[in-house]
CSV table of C-alpha atoms in Angstrom, one decimal:
chain,number,residue,atom,x,y,z
A,175,MET,CA,14.8,-11.9,-19.2
A,176,ILE,CA,12.6,-11.6,-16.0
A,177,GLU,CA,14.3,-12.6,-12.8
A,178,LYS,CA,12.3,-13.0,-9.4
A,179,GLN,CA,13.7,-13.0,-5.8
A,180,TYR,CA,11.7,-13.7,-2.8
A,181,LEU,CA,12.8,-12.2,0.4
A,182,GLU,CA,11.6,-13.5,3.9
A,183,PRO,CA,9.0,-16.1,2.6
A,184,ASN,CA,6.6,-17.0,5.2
A,185,GLU,CA,3.6,-19.2,5.2
A,186,GLY,CA,1.6,-18.3,2.3
A,187,PHE,CA,3.6,-15.0,1.3
A,188,SER,CA,6.8,-13.2,1.0
A,189,GLN,CA,7.8,-10.0,2.6
A,190,ALA,CA,9.0,-8.6,-0.6
A,191,VAL,CA,9.6,-9.9,-4.2
A,192,ILE,CA,12.2,-8.2,-6.5
A,193,VAL,CA,11.4,-8.5,-10.1
A,194,LYS,CA,14.5,-7.6,-12.3
A,195,THR,CA,14.2,-6.8,-15.9
A,196,GLY,CA,17.2,-5.4,-17.6
A,197,ASP,CA,18.8,-2.7,-15.6
A,198,PHE,CA,15.6,-2.0,-13.6
A,199,LYS,CA,14.1,-3.8,-10.6
A,200,THR,CA,10.5,-3.6,-9.4
A,201,ILE,CA,10.0,-4.3,-5.6
A,202,TYR,CA,6.5,-5.5,-4.3
A,203,ILE,CA,6.4,-5.1,-0.6
A,204,SER,CA,3.7,-7.1,1.3
A,205,GLY,CA,1.4,-5.2,3.7
A,206,GLN,CA,3.4,-4.1,6.8
A,207,ILE,CA,1.9,-3.7,10.2
A,208,GLY,CA,3.1,-2.3,13.4
A,209,ILE,CA,2.7,-3.2,17.2
A,210,GLY,CA,1.3,-0.4,19.5
A,211,SER,CA,-1.7,0.5,21.4
A,212,THR,CA,-2.9,3.6,19.3
A,213,LEU,CA,-3.1,4.2,15.4
A,214,GLU,CA,-0.2,6.7,15.8
A,215,LEU,CA,2.0,4.2,17.4
A,216,GLN,CA,1.2,1.4,14.9
A,217,THR,CA,1.5,3.9,12.0
A,218,ILE,CA,5.1,4.9,13.2
A,219,ALA,CA,6.0,1.1,13.6
A,220,THR,CA,4.6,0.2,10.1
A,221,PHE,CA,6.5,2.9,8.4
A,222,LYS,CA,9.6,1.7,10.3
A,223,ASN,CA,9.0,-1.8,8.9
A,224,LEU,CA,8.3,-0.6,5.5
A,225,GLU,CA,11.4,1.2,5.7
A,226,GLN,CA,13.5,-1.9,6.7
A,227,GLN,CA,11.8,-3.7,3.9
A,228,LEU,CA,12.9,-1.3,1.3
A,229,ARG,CA,16.6,-1.1,3.0
A,230,ASN,CA,16.6,-5.0,2.6
A,231,CYS,CA,16.1,-4.5,-1.2
A,232,ASN,CA,18.5,-1.5,-1.6
A,233,ALA,CA,15.8,1.0,-1.9
A,234,THR,CA,14.4,4.0,-0.1
A,235,PHE,CA,11.1,5.8,0.2
A,236,LYS,CA,12.3,7.8,-2.7
A,237,ASP,CA,11.9,4.9,-4.9
A,238,VAL,CA,8.4,4.0,-3.8
A,239,VAL,CA,5.9,4.7,-6.7
A,240,LYS,CA,2.6,3.2,-5.3
A,241,MET,CA,1.4,2.8,-1.6
A,242,ASN,CA,-1.9,1.0,-0.7
A,243,THR,CA,-2.8,1.8,3.0
A,244,TYR,CA,-5.7,0.1,5.1
A,245,ILE,CA,-7.1,1.7,8.2
A,246,ILE,CA,-9.6,0.0,10.6
A,247,ASN,CA,-12.7,1.9,11.1
A,248,PHE,CA,-11.3,5.0,9.4
A,249,ASN,CA,-12.5,8.3,10.4
A,250,PRO,CA,-11.1,11.1,8.2
A,251,GLU,CA,-11.4,13.7,10.6
A,252,ILE,CA,-9.4,12.1,13.4
A,253,ASP,CA,-7.3,9.4,11.3
A,254,LEU,CA,-6.2,11.3,8.5
A,255,PRO,CA,-4.1,14.1,10.3
A,256,ILE,CA,-2.4,11.3,12.1
A,257,PHE,CA,-1.6,9.5,9.1
A,258,ARG,CA,-0.4,12.4,7.1
A,259,LYS,CA,1.9,13.7,9.9
A,260,ILE,CA,3.6,10.5,10.4
A,261,ARG,CA,3.9,9.7,6.5
A,262,ASN,CA,5.4,13.2,6.0
A,263,GLU,CA,8.2,12.2,8.7
A,264,PHE,CA,9.1,9.4,6.6
A,265,LEU,CA,8.4,10.4,3.1
A,266,GLY,CA,8.8,14.3,3.1
A,267,ASN,CA,6.4,16.9,1.9
A,268,ALA,CA,6.9,16.6,-1.7
A,269,ASP,CA,6.9,14.1,-4.6
A,270,TYR,CA,4.5,11.5,-2.9
A,271,PRO,CA,4.0,8.1,-4.6
A,272,ALA,CA,0.6,7.3,-6.2
A,273,SER,CA,-1.6,6.3,-3.1
A,274,SER,CA,-4.7,4.7,-2.0
A,275,LEU,CA,-6.2,4.9,1.5
A,276,VAL,CA,-9.0,2.5,2.4
A,277,GLY,CA,-10.9,2.2,5.6
A,278,VAL,CA,-11.8,-1.5,6.3
A,279,THR,CA,-13.6,-3.1,9.1
A,280,VAL,CA,-10.8,-5.9,9.9
A,281,LEU,CA,-7.3,-6.9,8.7
A,282,GLY,CA,-5.4,-10.3,9.3
A,283,ASN,CA,-5.4,-9.8,13.0
A,284,LYS,CA,-7.8,-8.0,15.3
A,285,GLU,CA,-5.3,-5.8,16.9
A,286,TRP,CA,-3.9,-4.5,13.7
A,287,LEU,CA,-5.1,-1.0,13.0
A,288,ILE,CA,-3.2,-0.3,9.9
A,289,GLU,CA,-1.5,-2.1,7.0
A,290,ILE,CA,0.6,-0.5,4.4
A,291,GLU,CA,1.7,-2.2,1.0
A,292,ALA,CA,4.2,-0.7,-1.5
A,293,ILE,CA,5.7,-0.8,-4.9
A,294,ALA,CA,9.2,0.6,-5.6
A,295,ILE,CA,11.1,0.8,-8.7
A,296,VAL,CA,15.0,1.2,-8.6
């Protein structure tokens, strides 16, 4: 039997959806963004928002198995070190989830510089 729980529904999406199957639950977290004037500040805020969504689902970054990251006008030489430094502060230095990082030209709001979505299993 599959059971779904929609958390913090908004217009057109939910912040997270928990799918329970037996003793396991899979958590799908919508793209999180953060406020700030630089990629570094927005990345910190984005990881904090992602962490809060995980906490709302009784999960942690250790439960994350997949992350998708989207960065505006991605420049690997400049942006990747910033992203990795902050990611390491939240996830540690080992046992990373499967990940994709994609450079894009625009997100849902012209002020957003980064968006991260995640899947966790508990």
